[in-house]
Structures are given as C-alpha cells and as structure tokens.
Amino acid sequence: MNTARTVRFRQIDAFTSVPFKGNPLAVVFDADDFDTAQMQAIARWTNLSETVFLLQPDHPDADYRVRIFTTGGELPFAGHPTLGSAYALRDSGYQPRQPGRMVQQCGVGLVELSERDDGHWAFAAPTARITPLPTEHHAALTHALGSTAIDFGAPPCAVDNGAPWLVVRMHSAADCLAVQADAAALAAVTHAAGTHGVAIYAPHGAEGPTHFEMRCLMSGGDFGLGEDPVTGSANAALACLLEAQGKRPSATYSVRQGTVLERDGRVAISHDDDGRIWIGGDCVSVIEGSFRHP
C-alpha cells in the first residue's frame, strides 16, 4: 500500500526582490509529523544551504516554530531562513496574531520579526557573544586570506549569535572582493576561533552601492563549505560588532553580499532606540508546489 503523503513546499530567494539574485531557501510546511532523520534527509535532498521546516509552536508567545537544517546538520538559528520562512508563511495567507509583528520559535529561543517603516520585514538580531581573535592567530589569518589588507585597527572577532562567524574587516570593498582564501588554512583559523566560517567585510566609498561589502566563506562543520550568497546571521554578527567597536556609520545602513557569485543580495540594518538591531530585506517566491514523501 502506498502511504506517501503530499507536503506543501516553497523555494524562496531571500535578501532580494529579483529571483536568482539572493540566497535560496527551501521551506517545508506542516512538518510536525517529520522526525529529525526525515528532516535531515529532505535537507540533503534539496541540497540548499538551508531547509526550514514549519511547525506548530509550543511557546505561548510564538506565531510559529522552525527547525533549520543544512545538508550536514541542524542549526539553532540562521538569518536568511528566519527572514525567508516568515515571508513564505505570510505569503501563503497566514495572518500574524499582531499586525506587523511575528514571533518565531527556534533553537535559540524566540526571535521577533517586524515590518519596518520602509516596508521591509526584519528580524531582531539575537544576543551575540563576542570574542576577539587572539593576536597570535593574526598572521595565520593573513596567510589564510592571502591578503595584507586586513584592517587590524578593528580587531577580528568571533561573534556567536547561534551561528558563529569570525568577522574580519578589510581596508576597502575592492580588497574584500579580491580575497582568494586558502580553504585548509582558513579552516584551521576559524576552527581555532570556535567558528565555522569567516565573514569578511569592508566599507564602500561615498559613491558605493551600499555602506559595506561582505563575503562569507564557510569552512566546514554544520555550515558546509564554499561561499554563501547572502547571510543574515553574519550580517547580524557584523552589526553587533560594529556597535561594540563604535564603528557603525549611522542608525541605518546597508550591506551588499554575493557579488563574487554574481548575486546581488541587499541587507538593511537598523538600530532602534531600545538598543535592538534589526536585519531586513526583500524576499521573493521562486518555486511553489508540493512534493511526495513516504
């Protein structure tokens, strides 16, 4: 007897309004009946950086609950899955309990999303733990990135908001885009810092398309390998570090990511009067339908 069931499915492009220019995300609806092994198998099959499973919340303040999987494991939090799954849920007809506000339950707890004044939805960056990279690792980092353009005036730091990144400032956007990292050497540095990847960033000039350019190079573990097109958690980490180091340019600013991959992700960052940091951007639905699962 065939016991396969049909499950609603969407593929979202996050941090873009133009299909194929952002970071793709698989969203599986009504996933309460799936166990961990089934979720992991589906995530391996979609073969995307992350696959999100939407579930009923078990916290009274949450609108919904998510479990987030890479092809290799489960993450307690990730940025583009948070923004993209909230968009998919709203676009499917879900009405938030409070207009203009949603609360996501995930591995790090509750994450608030809100509709900002510019019409973007954004999530509140989770609290981050910031740990400076010991100076004895600076030479190894320079070697791993193959660049002498690291701005050590803003010390590289491991920033962990549920997805740990080593955040490194370069002198210019051109320096950031020119990096050709040694993967093995980079893995040694990031793992020594307790992270699974490096987020390199740099300011654009006054005529630049955004305030900052960013690239995220993943070095194994649950993050996988390679370069990520657009990374919400890393942009949240950047915003927390800029605030801690006194280097944020203004209360609102923007980041471009994915340029080297011929993407054009755009991330909007804002700091409110209550000290919270909001990470937002557009999303667009690219694939909508269902799949069969035993």
PDB file of C-alpha atoms in Angstrom:
ATOM      1  CA  MET A   1       0.000   0.000   0.000  1.00  0.00           C
ATOM      2  CA  ASN A   2       1.356   3.434  -0.967  1.00  0.00           C
ATOM      3  CA  THR A   3       1.403   5.620   2.155  1.00  0.00           C
ATOM      4  CA  ALA A   4       3.173   8.624   0.578  1.00  0.00           C
ATOM      5  CA  ARG A   5       1.721  11.989   1.519  1.00  0.00           C
ATOM      6  CA  THR A   6       1.828  15.373  -0.171  1.00  0.00           C
ATOM      7  CA  VAL A   7       3.613  18.195   1.614  1.00  0.00           C
ATOM      8  CA  ARG A   8       3.435  21.890   0.719  1.00  0.00           C
ATOM      9  CA  PHE A   9       6.781  23.287  -0.369  1.00  0.00           C
ATOM     10  CA  ARG A  10       8.250  26.608  -1.439  1.00  0.00           C
ATOM     11  CA  GLN A  11      11.632  27.831  -2.543  1.00  0.00           C
ATOM     12  CA  ILE A  12      12.301  31.419  -1.539  1.00  0.00           C
ATOM     13  CA  ASP A  13      15.044  33.759  -2.678  1.00  0.00           C
ATOM     14  CA  ALA A  14      15.996  35.825   0.384  1.00  0.00           C
ATOM     15  CA  PHE A  15      17.503  39.312   0.610  1.00  0.00           C
ATOM     16  CA  THR A  16      16.468  40.202  -2.924  1.00  0.00           C
ATOM     17  CA  SER A  17      13.392  41.236  -4.885  1.00  0.00           C
ATOM     18  CA  VAL A  18      14.872  39.782  -8.089  1.00  0.00           C
ATOM     19  CA  PRO A  19      14.683  35.990  -8.495  1.00  0.00           C
ATOM     20  CA  PHE A  20      18.062  34.207  -8.629  1.00  0.00           C
ATOM     21  CA  LYS A  21      19.973  37.161  -7.152  1.00  0.00           C
ATOM     22  CA  GLY A  22      19.674  36.317  -3.431  1.00  0.00           C
ATOM     23  CA  ASN A  23      20.103  33.231  -1.270  1.00  0.00           C
ATOM     24  CA  PRO A  24      17.694  30.336  -1.971  1.00  0.00           C
ATOM     25  CA  LEU A  25      15.849  28.662   0.878  1.00  0.00           C
ATOM     26  CA  ALA A  26      13.621  25.569   0.936  1.00  0.00           C
ATOM     27  CA  VAL A  27      10.531  25.863   3.151  1.00  0.00           C
ATOM     28  CA  VAL A  28       8.503  22.778   4.099  1.00  0.00           C
ATOM     29  CA  PHE A  29       5.048  23.479   5.554  1.00  0.00           C
ATOM     30  CA  ASP A  30       3.046  21.399   8.058  1.00  0.00           C
ATOM     31  CA  ALA A  31       6.132  19.453   9.134  1.00  0.00           C
ATOM     32  CA  ASP A  32       5.047  18.416  12.627  1.00  0.00           C
ATOM     33  CA  ASP A  33       4.903  14.725  11.683  1.00  0.00           C
ATOM     34  CA  PHE A  34       8.501  14.595  10.437  1.00  0.00           C
ATOM     35  CA  ASP A  35      11.194  13.310  12.768  1.00  0.00           C
ATOM     36  CA  THR A  36      14.757  14.590  12.819  1.00  0.00           C
ATOM     37  CA  ALA A  37      16.072  11.889  10.471  1.00  0.00           C
ATOM     38  CA  GLN A  38      13.370  12.664   7.907  1.00  0.00           C
ATOM     39  CA  MET A  39      14.066  16.395   8.076  1.00  0.00           C
ATOM     40  CA  GLN A  40      17.764  15.787   7.593  1.00  0.00           C
ATOM     41  CA  ALA A  41      17.096  13.504   4.621  1.00  0.00           C
ATOM     42  CA  ILE A  42      14.923  16.161   2.973  1.00  0.00           C
ATOM     43  CA  ALA A  43      17.573  18.839   3.597  1.00  0.00           C
ATOM     44  CA  ARG A  44      20.199  16.653   1.957  1.00  0.00           C
ATOM     45  CA  TRP A  45      17.857  16.142  -0.996  1.00  0.00           C
ATOM     46  CA  THR A  46      17.101  19.847  -1.534  1.00  0.00           C
ATOM     47  CA  ASN A  47      20.883  20.372  -1.449  1.00  0.00           C
ATOM     48  CA  LEU A  48      20.485  24.034  -0.477  1.00  0.00           C
ATOM     49  CA  SER A  49      22.454  25.806   2.228  1.00  0.00           C
ATOM     50  CA  GLU A  50      19.382  25.610   4.488  1.00  0.00           C
ATOM     51  CA  THR A  51      15.976  23.957   4.553  1.00  0.00           C
ATOM     52  CA  VAL A  52      13.373  25.164   7.050  1.00  0.00           C
ATOM     53  CA  PHE A  53      10.547  23.087   8.489  1.00  0.00           C
ATOM     54  CA  LEU A  54       7.492  24.999   9.736  1.00  0.00           C
ATOM     55  CA  LEU A  55       5.850  23.568  12.851  1.00  0.00           C
ATOM     56  CA  GLN A  56       3.231  24.479  15.408  1.00  0.00           C
ATOM     57  CA  PRO A  57       4.792  26.443  18.281  1.00  0.00           C
ATOM     58  CA  ASP A  58       4.886  25.105  21.816  1.00  0.00           C
ATOM     59  CA  HIS A  59       5.603  28.531  23.324  1.00  0.00           C
ATOM     60  CA  PRO A  60       2.539  30.715  24.004  1.00  0.00           C
ATOM     61  CA  ASP A  61       4.156  33.874  22.610  1.00  0.00           C
ATOM     62  CA  ALA A  62       5.254  32.366  19.277  1.00  0.00           C
ATOM     63  CA  ASP A  63       3.366  32.548  15.986  1.00  0.00           C
ATOM     64  CA  TYR A  64       5.205  29.504  14.632  1.00  0.00           C
ATOM     65  CA  ARG A  65       8.221  27.283  15.204  1.00  0.00           C
ATOM     66  CA  VAL A  66      11.037  26.363  12.829  1.00  0.00           C
ATOM     67  CA  ARG A  67      13.749  23.764  12.646  1.00  0.00           C
ATOM     68  CA  ILE A  68      16.619  24.737  10.369  1.00  0.00           C
ATOM     69  CA  PHE A  69      18.802  22.158   8.633  1.00  0.00           C
ATOM     70  CA  THR A  70      21.838  22.358   6.418  1.00  0.00           C
ATOM     71  CA  THR A  71      22.812  19.327   4.357  1.00  0.00           C
ATOM     72  CA  GLY A  72      25.005  18.271   7.273  1.00  0.00           C
ATOM     73  CA  GLY A  73      23.129  19.124  10.460  1.00  0.00           C
ATOM     74  CA  GLU A  74      20.685  21.292  12.378  1.00  0.00           C
ATOM     75  CA  LEU A  75      21.286  24.959  13.254  1.00  0.00           C
ATOM     76  CA  PRO A  76      19.753  26.707  16.286  1.00  0.00           C
ATOM     77  CA  PHE A  77      19.455  29.939  14.287  1.00  0.00           C
ATOM     78  CA  ALA A  78      20.193  31.301  10.834  1.00  0.00           C
ATOM     79  CA  GLY A  79      19.314  34.625   9.261  1.00  0.00           C
ATOM     80  CA  HIS A  80      18.077  34.050   5.718  1.00  0.00           C
ATOM     81  CA  PRO A  81      15.950  31.065   6.891  1.00  0.00           C
ATOM     82  CA  THR A  82      14.369  33.333   9.512  1.00  0.00           C
ATOM     83  CA  LEU A  83      13.517  36.097   7.046  1.00  0.00           C
ATOM     84  CA  GLY A  84      12.584  33.718   4.214  1.00  0.00           C
ATOM     85  CA  SER A  85      10.386  31.343   6.192  1.00  0.00           C
ATOM     86  CA  ALA A  86       8.462  34.250   7.731  1.00  0.00           C
ATOM     87  CA  TYR A  87       7.896  35.613   4.228  1.00  0.00           C
ATOM     88  CA  ALA A  88       6.751  32.208   2.945  1.00  0.00           C
ATOM     89  CA  LEU A  89       4.306  31.847   5.816  1.00  0.00           C
ATOM     90  CA  ARG A  90       2.817  35.319   5.323  1.00  0.00           C
ATOM     91  CA  ASP A  91       2.676  34.884   1.545  1.00  0.00           C
ATOM     92  CA  SER A  92       0.774  31.608   1.976  1.00  0.00           C
ATOM     93  CA  GLY A  93      -2.049  33.501   3.691  1.00  0.00           C
ATOM     94  CA  TYR A  94      -1.058  33.358   7.349  1.00  0.00           C
ATOM     95  CA  GLN A  95      -2.197  36.382   9.339  1.00  0.00           C
ATOM     96  CA  PRO A  96       0.105  37.296  12.238  1.00  0.00           C
ATOM     97  CA  ARG A  97      -1.625  37.476  15.603  1.00  0.00           C
ATOM     98  CA  GLN A  98      -0.407  41.061  15.887  1.00  0.00           C
ATOM     99  CA  PRO A  99      -0.339  43.043  12.620  1.00  0.00           C
ATOM    100  CA  GLY A 100       3.163  43.966  11.554  1.00  0.00           C
ATOM    101  CA  ARG A 101       4.797  41.627  14.069  1.00  0.00           C
ATOM    102  CA  MET A 102       5.664  37.924  14.176  1.00  0.00           C
ATOM    103  CA  VAL A 103       7.478  35.798  16.733  1.00  0.00           C
ATOM    104  CA  GLN A 104       9.498  32.802  15.576  1.00  0.00           C
ATOM    105  CA  GLN A 105      10.418  29.995  17.924  1.00  0.00           C
ATOM    106  CA  CYS A 106      13.709  28.269  17.088  1.00  0.00           C
ATOM    107  CA  GLY A 107      16.750  26.713  18.699  1.00  0.00           C
ATOM    108  CA  VAL A 108      17.984  29.964  20.266  1.00  0.00           C
ATOM    109  CA  GLY A 109      14.534  30.747  21.671  1.00  0.00           C
ATOM    110  CA  LEU A 110      12.146  33.441  20.445  1.00  0.00           C
ATOM    111  CA  VAL A 111      13.102  35.744  17.565  1.00  0.00           C
ATOM    112  CA  GLU A 112      10.911  38.759  16.846  1.00  0.00           C
ATOM    113  CA  LEU A 113      10.196  39.972  13.313  1.00  0.00           C
ATOM    114  CA  SER A 114       8.570  43.266  12.465  1.00  0.00           C
ATOM    115  CA  GLU A 115       7.518  45.295   9.472  1.00  0.00           C
ATOM    116  CA  ARG A 116       9.800  48.308   9.303  1.00  0.00           C
ATOM    117  CA  ASP A 117       8.909  51.836   8.189  1.00  0.00           C
ATOM    118  CA  ASP A 118      10.417  51.226   4.737  1.00  0.00           C
ATOM    119  CA  GLY A 119       8.098  48.247   4.155  1.00  0.00           C
ATOM    120  CA  HIS A 120      10.798  45.605   4.670  1.00  0.00           C
ATOM    121  CA  TRP A 121      10.329  42.901   7.246  1.00  0.00           C
ATOM    122  CA  ALA A 122      13.282  42.388   9.564  1.00  0.00           C
ATOM    123  CA  PHE A 123      14.269  40.143  12.447  1.00  0.00           C
ATOM    124  CA  ALA A 124      15.733  41.268  15.748  1.00  0.00           C
ATOM    125  CA  ALA A 125      19.311  40.038  15.953  1.00  0.00           C
ATOM    126  CA  PRO A 126      19.762  37.533  18.787  1.00  0.00           C
ATOM    127  CA  THR A 127      22.144  38.433  21.575  1.00  0.00           C
ATOM    128  CA  ALA A 128      25.698  37.707  20.464  1.00  0.00           C
ATOM    129  CA  ARG A 129      28.817  36.636  22.325  1.00  0.00           C
ATOM    130  CA  ILE A 130      31.908  38.488  21.025  1.00  0.00           C
ATOM    131  CA  THR A 131      35.403  37.032  21.491  1.00  0.00           C
ATOM    132  CA  PRO A 132      38.455  38.779  19.975  1.00  0.00           C
ATOM    133  CA  LEU A 133      40.715  36.563  17.889  1.00  0.00           C
ATOM    134  CA  PRO A 134      43.981  36.139  19.850  1.00  0.00           C
ATOM    135  CA  THR A 135      46.776  38.170  18.278  1.00  0.00           C
ATOM    136  CA  GLU A 136      48.895  35.057  17.849  1.00  0.00           C
ATOM    137  CA  HIS A 137      46.407  33.956  15.172  1.00  0.00           C
ATOM    138  CA  HIS A 138      46.599  37.208  13.167  1.00  0.00           C
ATOM    139  CA  ALA A 139      49.474  36.042  10.980  1.00  0.00           C
ATOM    140  CA  ALA A 140      47.689  32.776  10.230  1.00  0.00           C
ATOM    141  CA  LEU A 141      44.560  34.728   9.278  1.00  0.00           C
ATOM    142  CA  THR A 142      46.578  36.944   6.920  1.00  0.00           C
ATOM    143  CA  HIS A 143      48.035  33.838   5.294  1.00  0.00           C
ATOM    144  CA  ALA A 144      44.653  32.102   5.067  1.00  0.00           C
ATOM    145  CA  LEU A 145      43.007  35.065   3.327  1.00  0.00           C
ATOM    146  CA  GLY A 146      46.032  35.662   1.124  1.00  0.00           C
ATOM    147  CA  SER A 147      45.776  39.379   1.810  1.00  0.00           C
ATOM    148  CA  THR A 148      47.720  42.043   3.670  1.00  0.00           C
ATOM    149  CA  ALA A 149      44.678  44.337   3.549  1.00  0.00           C
ATOM    150  CA  ILE A 150      43.095  43.209   6.841  1.00  0.00           C
ATOM    151  CA  ASP A 151      42.242  46.228   8.996  1.00  0.00           C
ATOM    152  CA  PHE A 152      43.543  45.110  12.392  1.00  0.00           C
ATOM    153  CA  GLY A 153      42.524  48.511  13.766  1.00  0.00           C
ATOM    154  CA  ALA A 154      39.133  46.830  14.147  1.00  0.00           C
ATOM    155  CA  PRO A 155      40.260  43.557  15.745  1.00  0.00           C
ATOM    156  CA  PRO A 156      38.851  40.379  14.158  1.00  0.00           C
ATOM    157  CA  CYS A 157      36.340  38.753  16.494  1.00  0.00           C
ATOM    158  CA  ALA A 158      34.374  35.547  16.766  1.00  0.00           C
ATOM    159  CA  VAL A 159      30.716  36.566  17.017  1.00  0.00           C
ATOM    160  CA  ASP A 160      28.254  33.869  18.068  1.00  0.00           C
ATOM    161  CA  ASN A 161      24.520  34.583  17.849  1.00  0.00           C
ATOM    162  CA  GLY A 162      23.621  30.930  17.348  1.00  0.00           C
ATOM    163  CA  ALA A 163      25.633  30.768  14.124  1.00  0.00           C
ATOM    164  CA  PRO A 164      29.279  31.577  14.957  1.00  0.00           C
ATOM    165  CA  TRP A 165      31.276  33.690  12.475  1.00  0.00           C
ATOM    166  CA  LEU A 166      34.780  35.104  12.580  1.00  0.00           C
ATOM    167  CA  VAL A 167      34.163  38.712  11.488  1.00  0.00           C
ATOM    168  CA  VAL A 168      37.121  40.418   9.789  1.00  0.00           C
ATOM    169  CA  ARG A 169      37.333  43.973   8.455  1.00  0.00           C
ATOM    170  CA  MET A 170      39.276  44.735   5.258  1.00  0.00           C
ATOM    171  CA  HIS A 171      40.540  48.186   4.267  1.00  0.00           C
ATOM    172  CA  SER A 172      38.313  48.548   1.176  1.00  0.00           C
ATOM    173  CA  ALA A 173      35.493  46.850  -0.697  1.00  0.00           C
ATOM    174  CA  ALA A 174      37.948  46.109  -3.522  1.00  0.00           C
ATOM    175  CA  ASP A 175      40.211  44.319  -1.018  1.00  0.00           C
ATOM    176  CA  CYS A 176      37.254  42.304   0.210  1.00  0.00           C
ATOM    177  CA  LEU A 177      36.270  41.244  -3.306  1.00  0.00           C
ATOM    178  CA  ALA A 178      39.863  40.346  -4.202  1.00  0.00           C
ATOM    179  CA  VAL A 179      40.331  37.774  -1.421  1.00  0.00           C
ATOM    180  CA  GLN A 180      41.141  34.258  -2.629  1.00  0.00           C
ATOM    181  CA  ALA A 181      41.363  32.227   0.534  1.00  0.00           C
ATOM    182  CA  ASP A 182      43.330  29.058   1.194  1.00  0.00           C
ATOM    183  CA  ALA A 183      40.486  26.777   2.318  1.00  0.00           C
ATOM    184  CA  ALA A 184      42.565  24.476   4.515  1.00  0.00           C
ATOM    185  CA  ALA A 185      44.431  27.322   6.202  1.00  0.00           C
ATOM    186  CA  LEU A 186      41.179  29.228   6.724  1.00  0.00           C
ATOM    187  CA  ALA A 187      39.528  26.191   8.313  1.00  0.00           C
ATOM    188  CA  ALA A 188      42.379  25.951  10.824  1.00  0.00           C
ATOM    189  CA  VAL A 189      41.956  29.609  11.831  1.00  0.00           C
ATOM    190  CA  THR A 190      38.167  29.614  12.040  1.00  0.00           C
ATOM    191  CA  HIS A 191      38.025  26.355  13.970  1.00  0.00           C
ATOM    192  CA  ALA A 192      40.634  27.688  16.414  1.00  0.00           C
ATOM    193  CA  ALA A 193      38.294  30.669  16.909  1.00  0.00           C
ATOM    194  CA  GLY A 194      35.344  28.352  17.569  1.00  0.00           C
ATOM    195  CA  THR A 195      33.534  29.277  14.343  1.00  0.00           C
ATOM    196  CA  HIS A 196      32.668  27.530  11.102  1.00  0.00           C
ATOM    197  CA  GLY A 197      33.410  30.390   8.718  1.00  0.00           C
ATOM    198  CA  VAL A 198      34.731  33.887   8.208  1.00  0.00           C
ATOM    199  CA  ALA A 199      32.671  36.973   7.358  1.00  0.00           C
ATOM    200  CA  ILE A 200      34.952  39.497   5.692  1.00  0.00           C
ATOM    201  CA  TYR A 201      33.614  42.998   5.148  1.00  0.00           C
ATOM    202  CA  ALA A 202      34.756  46.466   4.193  1.00  0.00           C
ATOM    203  CA  PRO A 203      33.309  49.934   3.702  1.00  0.00           C
ATOM    204  CA  HIS A 204      32.347  51.194   0.273  1.00  0.00           C
ATOM    205  CA  GLY A 205      33.279  54.710  -0.716  1.00  0.00           C
ATOM    206  CA  ALA A 206      30.796  57.560  -0.717  1.00  0.00           C
ATOM    207  CA  GLU A 207      29.606  56.623  -4.206  1.00  0.00           C
ATOM    208  CA  GLY A 208      29.265  52.909  -3.427  1.00  0.00           C
ATOM    209  CA  PRO A 209      26.021  50.938  -3.861  1.00  0.00           C
ATOM    210  CA  THR A 210      25.791  50.258  -0.100  1.00  0.00           C
ATOM    211  CA  HIS A 211      27.682  51.170   3.047  1.00  0.00           C
ATOM    212  CA  PHE A 212      29.522  47.833   3.245  1.00  0.00           C
ATOM    213  CA  GLU A 213      30.537  44.880   1.095  1.00  0.00           C
ATOM    214  CA  MET A 214      30.511  41.425   2.713  1.00  0.00           C
ATOM    215  CA  ARG A 215      31.609  37.903   1.827  1.00  0.00           C
ATOM    216  CA  CYS A 216      31.038  34.771   3.907  1.00  0.00           C
ATOM    217  CA  LEU A 217      33.484  31.906   3.411  1.00  0.00           C
ATOM    218  CA  MET A 218      32.395  28.680   5.085  1.00  0.00           C
ATOM    219  CA  SER A 219      34.961  26.238   6.413  1.00  0.00           C
ATOM    220  CA  GLY A 220      33.122  23.069   7.316  1.00  0.00           C
ATOM    221  CA  GLY A 221      31.058  21.880  10.257  1.00  0.00           C
ATOM    222  CA  ASP A 222      27.320  22.489  10.064  1.00  0.00           C
ATOM    223  CA  PHE A 223      27.892  25.467   7.736  1.00  0.00           C
ATOM    224  CA  GLY A 224      29.299  23.335   4.919  1.00  0.00           C
ATOM    225  CA  LEU A 225      31.981  24.591   2.556  1.00  0.00           C
ATOM    226  CA  GLY A 226      32.276  27.324  -0.053  1.00  0.00           C
ATOM    227  CA  GLU A 227      30.945  30.889  -0.211  1.00  0.00           C
ATOM    228  CA  ASP A 228      27.458  31.781   0.977  1.00  0.00           C
ATOM    229  CA  PRO A 229      25.480  34.143  -1.295  1.00  0.00           C
ATOM    230  CA  VAL A 230      23.768  36.270   1.403  1.00  0.00           C
ATOM    231  CA  THR A 231      23.979  35.594   5.125  1.00  0.00           C
ATOM    232  CA  GLY A 232      21.560  37.040   7.661  1.00  0.00           C
ATOM    233  CA  SER A 233      23.339  35.676  10.733  1.00  0.00           C
ATOM    234  CA  ALA A 234      26.682  37.105   9.587  1.00  0.00           C
ATOM    235  CA  ASN A 235      25.129  40.500   8.910  1.00  0.00           C
ATOM    236  CA  ALA A 236      23.618  40.371  12.398  1.00  0.00           C
ATOM    237  CA  ALA A 237      27.078  39.480  13.739  1.00  0.00           C
ATOM    238  CA  LEU A 238      28.582  42.390  11.816  1.00  0.00           C
ATOM    239  CA  ALA A 239      26.003  44.803  13.205  1.00  0.00           C
ATOM    240  CA  CYS A 240      26.679  43.658  16.770  1.00  0.00           C
ATOM    241  CA  LEU A 241      30.431  44.006  16.287  1.00  0.00           C
ATOM    242  CA  LEU A 242      30.187  47.450  14.667  1.00  0.00           C
ATOM    243  CA  GLU A 243      28.150  48.584  17.651  1.00  0.00           C
ATOM    244  CA  ALA A 244      30.609  47.080  20.153  1.00  0.00           C
ATOM    245  CA  GLN A 245      33.621  48.612  18.380  1.00  0.00           C
ATOM    246  CA  GLY A 246      31.988  52.023  17.906  1.00  0.00           C
ATOM    247  CA  LYS A 247      32.189  51.776  14.118  1.00  0.00           C
ATOM    248  CA  ARG A 248      28.589  51.733  12.916  1.00  0.00           C
ATOM    249  CA  PRO A 249      28.147  54.534  10.363  1.00  0.00           C
ATOM    250  CA  SER A 250      24.616  55.552  11.359  1.00  0.00           C
ATOM    251  CA  ALA A 251      21.379  54.221  12.835  1.00  0.00           C
ATOM    252  CA  THR A 252      20.530  52.648   9.474  1.00  0.00           C
ATOM    253  CA  TYR A 253      22.904  51.277   6.869  1.00  0.00           C
ATOM    254  CA  SER A 254      23.091  48.616   4.186  1.00  0.00           C
ATOM    255  CA  VAL A 255      25.277  45.732   3.053  1.00  0.00           C
ATOM    256  CA  ARG A 256      25.813  44.145  -0.353  1.00  0.00           C
ATOM    257  CA  GLN A 257      26.742  40.470  -0.499  1.00  0.00           C
ATOM    258  CA  GLY A 258      27.142  37.837  -3.208  1.00  0.00           C
ATOM    259  CA  THR A 259      28.957  39.969  -5.779  1.00  0.00           C
ATOM    260  CA  VAL A 260      31.691  37.409  -6.479  1.00  0.00           C
ATOM    261  CA  LEU A 261      28.980  34.766  -7.051  1.00  0.00           C
ATOM    262  CA  GLU A 262      27.111  37.070  -9.469  1.00  0.00           C
ATOM    263  CA  ARG A 263      24.357  37.601  -6.926  1.00  0.00           C
ATOM    264  CA  ASP A 264      23.195  40.958  -5.630  1.00  0.00           C
ATOM    265  CA  GLY A 265      21.968  40.461  -2.085  1.00  0.00           C
ATOM    266  CA  ARG A 266      20.983  43.572  -0.175  1.00  0.00           C
ATOM    267  CA  VAL A 267      20.661  43.640   3.613  1.00  0.00           C
ATOM    268  CA  ALA A 268      19.136  46.555   5.542  1.00  0.00           C
ATOM    269  CA  ILE A 269      20.375  47.039   9.107  1.00  0.00           C
ATOM    270  CA  SER A 270      18.858  49.387  11.655  1.00  0.00           C
ATOM    271  CA  HIS A 271      19.472  50.147  15.345  1.00  0.00           C
ATOM    272  CA  ASP A 272      16.443  51.272  17.331  1.00  0.00           C
ATOM    273  CA  ASP A 273      16.211  53.453  20.427  1.00  0.00           C
ATOM    274  CA  ASP A 274      15.830  50.370  22.648  1.00  0.00           C
ATOM    275  CA  GLY A 275      19.233  49.060  21.609  1.00  0.00           C
ATOM    276  CA  ARG A 276      17.904  46.309  19.365  1.00  0.00           C
ATOM    277  CA  ILE A 277      19.399  45.562  15.974  1.00  0.00           C
ATOM    278  CA  TRP A 278      17.138  44.687  13.045  1.00  0.00           C
ATOM    279  CA  ILE A 279      18.250  42.732   9.968  1.00  0.00           C
ATOM    280  CA  GLY A 280      15.917  43.002   6.991  1.00  0.00           C
ATOM    281  CA  GLY A 281      15.457  42.836   3.268  1.00  0.00           C
ATOM    282  CA  ASP A 282      13.200  41.683   0.480  1.00  0.00           C
ATOM    283  CA  CYS A 283      12.215  38.107  -0.359  1.00  0.00           C
ATOM    284  CA  VAL A 284      10.595  36.591  -3.433  1.00  0.00           C
ATOM    285  CA  SER A 285       8.931  33.228  -4.019  1.00  0.00           C
ATOM    286  CA  VAL A 286      10.548  31.323  -6.906  1.00  0.00           C
ATOM    287  CA  ILE A 287       9.032  27.818  -6.650  1.00  0.00           C
ATOM    288  CA  GLU A 288       5.676  26.897  -5.140  1.00  0.00           C
ATOM    289  CA  GLY A 289       4.036  23.484  -5.062  1.00  0.00           C
ATOM    290  CA  SER A 290       4.260  20.202  -3.200  1.00  0.00           C
ATOM    291  CA  PHE A 291       6.357  17.070  -3.015  1.00  0.00           C
ATOM    292  CA  ARG A 292       5.591  13.485  -2.124  1.00  0.00           C
ATOM    293  CA  HIS A 293       7.133  11.955   0.944  1.00  0.00           C
ATOM    294  CA  PRO A 294       6.734   8.427   2.334  1.00  0.00           C
TER     295      PRO A 294
END
